[in-house]
PDB file of C-alpha atoms and ligand atoms in Angstrom:
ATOM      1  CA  UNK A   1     105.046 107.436 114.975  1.00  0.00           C
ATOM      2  CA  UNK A   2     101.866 109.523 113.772  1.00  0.00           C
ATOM      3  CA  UNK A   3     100.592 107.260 111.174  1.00  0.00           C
ATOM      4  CA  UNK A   4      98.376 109.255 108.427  1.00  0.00           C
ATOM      5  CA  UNK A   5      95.967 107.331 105.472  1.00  0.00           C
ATOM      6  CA  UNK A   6      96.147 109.106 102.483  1.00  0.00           C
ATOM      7  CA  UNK A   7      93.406 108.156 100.148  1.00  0.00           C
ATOM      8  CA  UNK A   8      91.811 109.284  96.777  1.00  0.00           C
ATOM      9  CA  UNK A   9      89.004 108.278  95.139  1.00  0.00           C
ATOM     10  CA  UNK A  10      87.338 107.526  91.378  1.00  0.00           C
ATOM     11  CA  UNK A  11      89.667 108.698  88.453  1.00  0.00           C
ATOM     12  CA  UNK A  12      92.357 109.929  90.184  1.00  0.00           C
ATOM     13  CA  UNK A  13      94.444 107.404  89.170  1.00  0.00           C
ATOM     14  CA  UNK A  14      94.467 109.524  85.795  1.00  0.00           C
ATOM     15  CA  UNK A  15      96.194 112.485  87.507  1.00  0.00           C
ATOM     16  CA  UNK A  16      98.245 113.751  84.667  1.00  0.00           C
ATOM     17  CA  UNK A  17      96.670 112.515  81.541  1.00  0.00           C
ATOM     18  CA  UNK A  18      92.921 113.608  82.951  1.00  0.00           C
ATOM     19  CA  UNK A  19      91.972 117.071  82.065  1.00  0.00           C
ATOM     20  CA  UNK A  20      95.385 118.397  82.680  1.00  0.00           C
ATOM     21  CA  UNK A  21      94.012 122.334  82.369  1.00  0.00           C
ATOM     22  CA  UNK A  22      92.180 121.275  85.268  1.00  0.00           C
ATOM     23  CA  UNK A  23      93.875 118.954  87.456  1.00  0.00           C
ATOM     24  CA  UNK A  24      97.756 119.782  86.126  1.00  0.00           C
ATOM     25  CA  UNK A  25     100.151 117.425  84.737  1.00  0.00           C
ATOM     26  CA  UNK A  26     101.466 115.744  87.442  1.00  0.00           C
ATOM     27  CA  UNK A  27     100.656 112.054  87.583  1.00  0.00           C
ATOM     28  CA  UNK A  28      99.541 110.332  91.441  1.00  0.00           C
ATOM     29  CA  UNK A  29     103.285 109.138  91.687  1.00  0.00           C
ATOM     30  CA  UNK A  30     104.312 112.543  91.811  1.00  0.00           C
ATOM     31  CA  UNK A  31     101.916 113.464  94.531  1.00  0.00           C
ATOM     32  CA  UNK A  32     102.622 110.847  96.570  1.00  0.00           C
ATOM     33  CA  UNK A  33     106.626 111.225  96.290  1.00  0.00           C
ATOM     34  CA  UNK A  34     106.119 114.432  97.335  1.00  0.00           C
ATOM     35  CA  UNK A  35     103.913 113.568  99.698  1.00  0.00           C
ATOM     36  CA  UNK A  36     106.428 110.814 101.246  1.00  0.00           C
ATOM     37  CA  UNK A  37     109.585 113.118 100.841  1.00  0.00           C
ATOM     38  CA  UNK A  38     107.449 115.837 103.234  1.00  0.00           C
ATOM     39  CA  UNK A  39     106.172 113.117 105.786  1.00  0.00           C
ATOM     40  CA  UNK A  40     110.182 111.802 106.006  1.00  0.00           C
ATOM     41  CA  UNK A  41     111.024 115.188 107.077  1.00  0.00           C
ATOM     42  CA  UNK A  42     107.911 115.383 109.759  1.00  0.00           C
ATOM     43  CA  UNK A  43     108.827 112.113 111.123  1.00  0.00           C
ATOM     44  CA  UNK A  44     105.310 110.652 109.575  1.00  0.00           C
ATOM     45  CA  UNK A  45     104.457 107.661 108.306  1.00  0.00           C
ATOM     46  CA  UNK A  46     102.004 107.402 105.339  1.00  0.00           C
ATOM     47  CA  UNK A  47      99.720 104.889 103.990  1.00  0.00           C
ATOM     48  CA  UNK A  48      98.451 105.105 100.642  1.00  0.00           C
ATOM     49  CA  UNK A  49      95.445 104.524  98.737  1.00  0.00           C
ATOM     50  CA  UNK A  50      93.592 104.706  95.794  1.00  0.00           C
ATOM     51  CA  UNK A  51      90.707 102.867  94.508  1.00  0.00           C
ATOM     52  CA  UNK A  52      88.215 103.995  91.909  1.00  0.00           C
ATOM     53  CA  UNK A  53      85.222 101.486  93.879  1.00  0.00           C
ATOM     54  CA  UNK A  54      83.272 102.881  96.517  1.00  0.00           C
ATOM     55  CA  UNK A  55      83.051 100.139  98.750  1.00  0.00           C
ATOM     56  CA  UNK A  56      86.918  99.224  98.031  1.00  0.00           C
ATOM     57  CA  UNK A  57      87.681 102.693  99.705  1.00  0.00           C
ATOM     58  CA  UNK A  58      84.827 102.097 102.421  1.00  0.00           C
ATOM     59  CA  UNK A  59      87.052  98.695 103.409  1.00  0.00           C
ATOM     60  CA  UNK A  60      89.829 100.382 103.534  1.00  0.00           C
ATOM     61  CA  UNK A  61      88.782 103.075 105.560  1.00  0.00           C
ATOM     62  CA  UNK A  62      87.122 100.551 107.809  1.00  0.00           C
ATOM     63  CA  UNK A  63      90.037  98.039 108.193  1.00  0.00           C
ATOM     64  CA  UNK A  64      92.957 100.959 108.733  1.00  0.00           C
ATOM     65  CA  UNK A  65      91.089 103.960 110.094  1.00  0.00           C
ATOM     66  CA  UNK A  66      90.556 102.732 113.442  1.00  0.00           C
ATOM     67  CA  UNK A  67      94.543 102.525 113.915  1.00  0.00           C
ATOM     68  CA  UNK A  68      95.560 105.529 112.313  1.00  0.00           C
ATOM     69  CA  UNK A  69      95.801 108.947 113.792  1.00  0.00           C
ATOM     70  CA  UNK A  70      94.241 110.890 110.670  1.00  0.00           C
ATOM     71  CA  UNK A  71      93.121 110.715 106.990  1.00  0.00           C
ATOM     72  CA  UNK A  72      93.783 112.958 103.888  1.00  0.00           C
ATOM     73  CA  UNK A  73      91.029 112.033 102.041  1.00  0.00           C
ATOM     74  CA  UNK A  74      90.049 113.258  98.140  1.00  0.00           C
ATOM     75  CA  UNK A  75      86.937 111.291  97.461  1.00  0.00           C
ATOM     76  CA  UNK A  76      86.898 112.894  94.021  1.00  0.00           C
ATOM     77  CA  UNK A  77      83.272 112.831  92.761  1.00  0.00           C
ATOM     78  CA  UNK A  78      81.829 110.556  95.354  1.00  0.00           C
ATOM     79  CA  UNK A  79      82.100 113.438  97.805  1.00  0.00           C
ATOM     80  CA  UNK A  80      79.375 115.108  95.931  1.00  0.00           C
ATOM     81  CA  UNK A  81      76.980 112.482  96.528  1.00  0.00           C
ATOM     82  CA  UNK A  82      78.320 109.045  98.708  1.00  0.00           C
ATOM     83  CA  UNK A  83      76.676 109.303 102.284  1.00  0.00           C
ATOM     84  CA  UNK A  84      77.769 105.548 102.165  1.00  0.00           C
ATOM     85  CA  UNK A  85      81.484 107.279 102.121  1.00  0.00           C
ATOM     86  CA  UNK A  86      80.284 110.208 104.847  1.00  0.00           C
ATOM     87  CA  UNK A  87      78.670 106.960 106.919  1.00  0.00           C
ATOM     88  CA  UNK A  88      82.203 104.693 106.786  1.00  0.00           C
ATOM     89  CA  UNK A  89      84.369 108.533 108.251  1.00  0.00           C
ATOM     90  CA  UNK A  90      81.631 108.806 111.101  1.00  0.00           C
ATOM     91  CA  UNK A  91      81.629 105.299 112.117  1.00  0.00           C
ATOM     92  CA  UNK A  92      85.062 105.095 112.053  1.00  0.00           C
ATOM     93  CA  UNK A  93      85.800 108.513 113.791  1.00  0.00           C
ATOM     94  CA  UNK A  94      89.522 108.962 112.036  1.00  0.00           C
ATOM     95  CA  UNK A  95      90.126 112.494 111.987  1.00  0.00           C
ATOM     96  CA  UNK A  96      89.710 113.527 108.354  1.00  0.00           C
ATOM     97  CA  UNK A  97      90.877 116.507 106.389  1.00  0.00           C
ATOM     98  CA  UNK A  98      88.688 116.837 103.178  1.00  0.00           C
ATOM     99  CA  UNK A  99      91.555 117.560  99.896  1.00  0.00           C
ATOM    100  CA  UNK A 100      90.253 118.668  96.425  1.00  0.00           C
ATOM    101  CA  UNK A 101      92.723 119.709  93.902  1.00  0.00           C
ATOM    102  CA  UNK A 102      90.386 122.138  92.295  1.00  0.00           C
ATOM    103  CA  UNK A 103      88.326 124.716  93.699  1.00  0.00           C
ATOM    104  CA  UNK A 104      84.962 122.718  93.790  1.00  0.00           C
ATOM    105  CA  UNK A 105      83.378 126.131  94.419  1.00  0.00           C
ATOM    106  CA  UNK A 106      83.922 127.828  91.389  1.00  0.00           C
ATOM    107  CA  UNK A 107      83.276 124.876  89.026  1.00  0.00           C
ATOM    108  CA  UNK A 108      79.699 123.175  87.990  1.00  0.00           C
ATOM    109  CA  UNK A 109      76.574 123.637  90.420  1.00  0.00           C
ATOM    110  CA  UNK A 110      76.680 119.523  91.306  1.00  0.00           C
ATOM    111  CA  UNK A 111      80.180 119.995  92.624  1.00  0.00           C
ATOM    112  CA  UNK A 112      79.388 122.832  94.752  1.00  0.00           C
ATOM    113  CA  UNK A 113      78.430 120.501  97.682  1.00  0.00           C
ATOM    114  CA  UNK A 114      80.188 117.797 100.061  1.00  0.00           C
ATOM    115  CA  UNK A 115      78.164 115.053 101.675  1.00  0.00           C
ATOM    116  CA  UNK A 116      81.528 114.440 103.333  1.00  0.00           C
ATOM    117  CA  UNK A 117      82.318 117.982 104.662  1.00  0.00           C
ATOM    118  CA  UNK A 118      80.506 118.130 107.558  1.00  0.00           C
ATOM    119  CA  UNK A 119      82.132 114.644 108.951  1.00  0.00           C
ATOM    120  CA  UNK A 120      85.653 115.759 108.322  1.00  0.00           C
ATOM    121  CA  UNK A 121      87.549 118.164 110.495  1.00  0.00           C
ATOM    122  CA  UNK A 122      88.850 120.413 107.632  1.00  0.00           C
ATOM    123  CA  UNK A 123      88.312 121.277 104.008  1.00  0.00           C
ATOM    124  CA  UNK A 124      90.995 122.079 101.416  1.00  0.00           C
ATOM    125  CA  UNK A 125      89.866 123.226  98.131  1.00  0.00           C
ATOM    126  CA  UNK A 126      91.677 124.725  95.001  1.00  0.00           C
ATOM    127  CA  UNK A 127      95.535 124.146  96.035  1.00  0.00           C
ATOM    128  CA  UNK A 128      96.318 121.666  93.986  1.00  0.00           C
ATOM    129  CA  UNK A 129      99.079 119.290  95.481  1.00  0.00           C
ATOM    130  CA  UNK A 130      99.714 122.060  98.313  1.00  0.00           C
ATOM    131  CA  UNK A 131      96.434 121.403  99.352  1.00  0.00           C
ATOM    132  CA  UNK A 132      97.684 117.492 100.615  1.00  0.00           C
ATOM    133  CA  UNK A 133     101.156 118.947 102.312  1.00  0.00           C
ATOM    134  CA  UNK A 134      99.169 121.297 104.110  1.00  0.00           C
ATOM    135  CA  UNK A 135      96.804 118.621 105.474  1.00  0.00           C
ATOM    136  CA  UNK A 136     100.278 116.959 106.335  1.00  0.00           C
ATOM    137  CA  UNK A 137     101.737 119.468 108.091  1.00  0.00           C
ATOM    138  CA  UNK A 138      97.907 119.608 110.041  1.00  0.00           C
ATOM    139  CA  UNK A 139      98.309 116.439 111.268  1.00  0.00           C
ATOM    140  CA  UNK A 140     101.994 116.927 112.225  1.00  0.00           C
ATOM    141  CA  UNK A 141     101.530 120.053 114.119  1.00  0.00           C
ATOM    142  CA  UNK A 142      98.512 118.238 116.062  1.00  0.00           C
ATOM    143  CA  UNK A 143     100.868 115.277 116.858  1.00  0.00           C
ATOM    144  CA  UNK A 144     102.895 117.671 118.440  1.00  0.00           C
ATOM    145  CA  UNK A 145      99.928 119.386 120.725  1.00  0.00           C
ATOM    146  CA  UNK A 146     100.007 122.651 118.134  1.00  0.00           C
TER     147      UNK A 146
HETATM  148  C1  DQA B   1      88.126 116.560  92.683  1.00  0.00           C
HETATM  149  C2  DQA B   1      86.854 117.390  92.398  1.00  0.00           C
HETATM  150  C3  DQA B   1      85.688 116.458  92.099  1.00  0.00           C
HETATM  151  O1  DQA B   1      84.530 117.220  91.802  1.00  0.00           O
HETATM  152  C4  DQA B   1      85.996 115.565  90.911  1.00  0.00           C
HETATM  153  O2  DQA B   1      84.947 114.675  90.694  1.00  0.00           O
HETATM  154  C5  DQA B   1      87.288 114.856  91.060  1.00  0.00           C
HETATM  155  C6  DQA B   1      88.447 115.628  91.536  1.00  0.00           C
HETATM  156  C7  DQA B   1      89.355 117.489  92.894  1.00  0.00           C
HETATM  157  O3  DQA B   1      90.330 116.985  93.426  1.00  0.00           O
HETATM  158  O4  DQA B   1      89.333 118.648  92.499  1.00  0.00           O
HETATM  159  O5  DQA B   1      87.427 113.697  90.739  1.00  0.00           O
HETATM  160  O6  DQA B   1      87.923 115.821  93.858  1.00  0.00           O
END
């Protein structure tokens, strides 16, 4: 079975309670039920992960990456800045779709950039929670030689 990481980084374990005019209402649970409910009806099977450390999400993308057959990663602010984070995607080589929530492009001049970008396959920015099903549905439709 296609086996996809799903992983977000710093503070998004406030989904819900943090700036909800910006980020909505809806906690991480609620993504990742969704999230699940989507991948049961794809045939996918999801790992998930959260971690507001750096080098906790670095491990992680080290230990499972090199078994899995993508990643749907929001590295929250550290994509803005971590080339530690942009280092562990390369070296790894997991095909990874870039997910932000907001629409980094239209918000403050720091978030404007991804150190990450140009080591991930795709970039979703500004969907909010559709942004992670459509990464899903990516990685299903590739499974499947679309
Ligand atoms: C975010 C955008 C980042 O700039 C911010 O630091 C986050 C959330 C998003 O999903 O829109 O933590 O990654």
């Amino acid at each position: 079975m296609t086996k996809i990481l799903v992983v977000n980084g710093p503070n998004l374990n406030l989904l819900g309670r943090r700036e909800p005019e910006m980020y909505g209402t809806r906690t991480l649970d609620d993504l990742n039920d969704k999230l699940e409910a989507l991948a049961k009806d794809l045939r996918v099977e999801l790992m998930f992960f959260q971690s507001n450390s750096e080098s906790d999400i670095i491990d992680f993308i080290h230990r499972e990456g090199l078994e899995a057959d993508g990643m749907i990663l929001n590295p929250g602010a550290l994509s803005h800045y971590s080339y530690a984070l942009r280092d562990a995607v390369a070296a790894v080589g997991v095909d990874t779709i870039e997910v932000h929530l907001s629409n980094i492009y239209s918000r403050e001049e720091f978030r404007r950039q991804s150190v990450v970008a140009p080591v991930c396959s795709g970039h979703l920015s500004g969907f909010g929670f559709y942004g992670y099903a459509m990464a899903l549905s990516y990685f299903s439709d590739l499974s499947e030689g679309a």
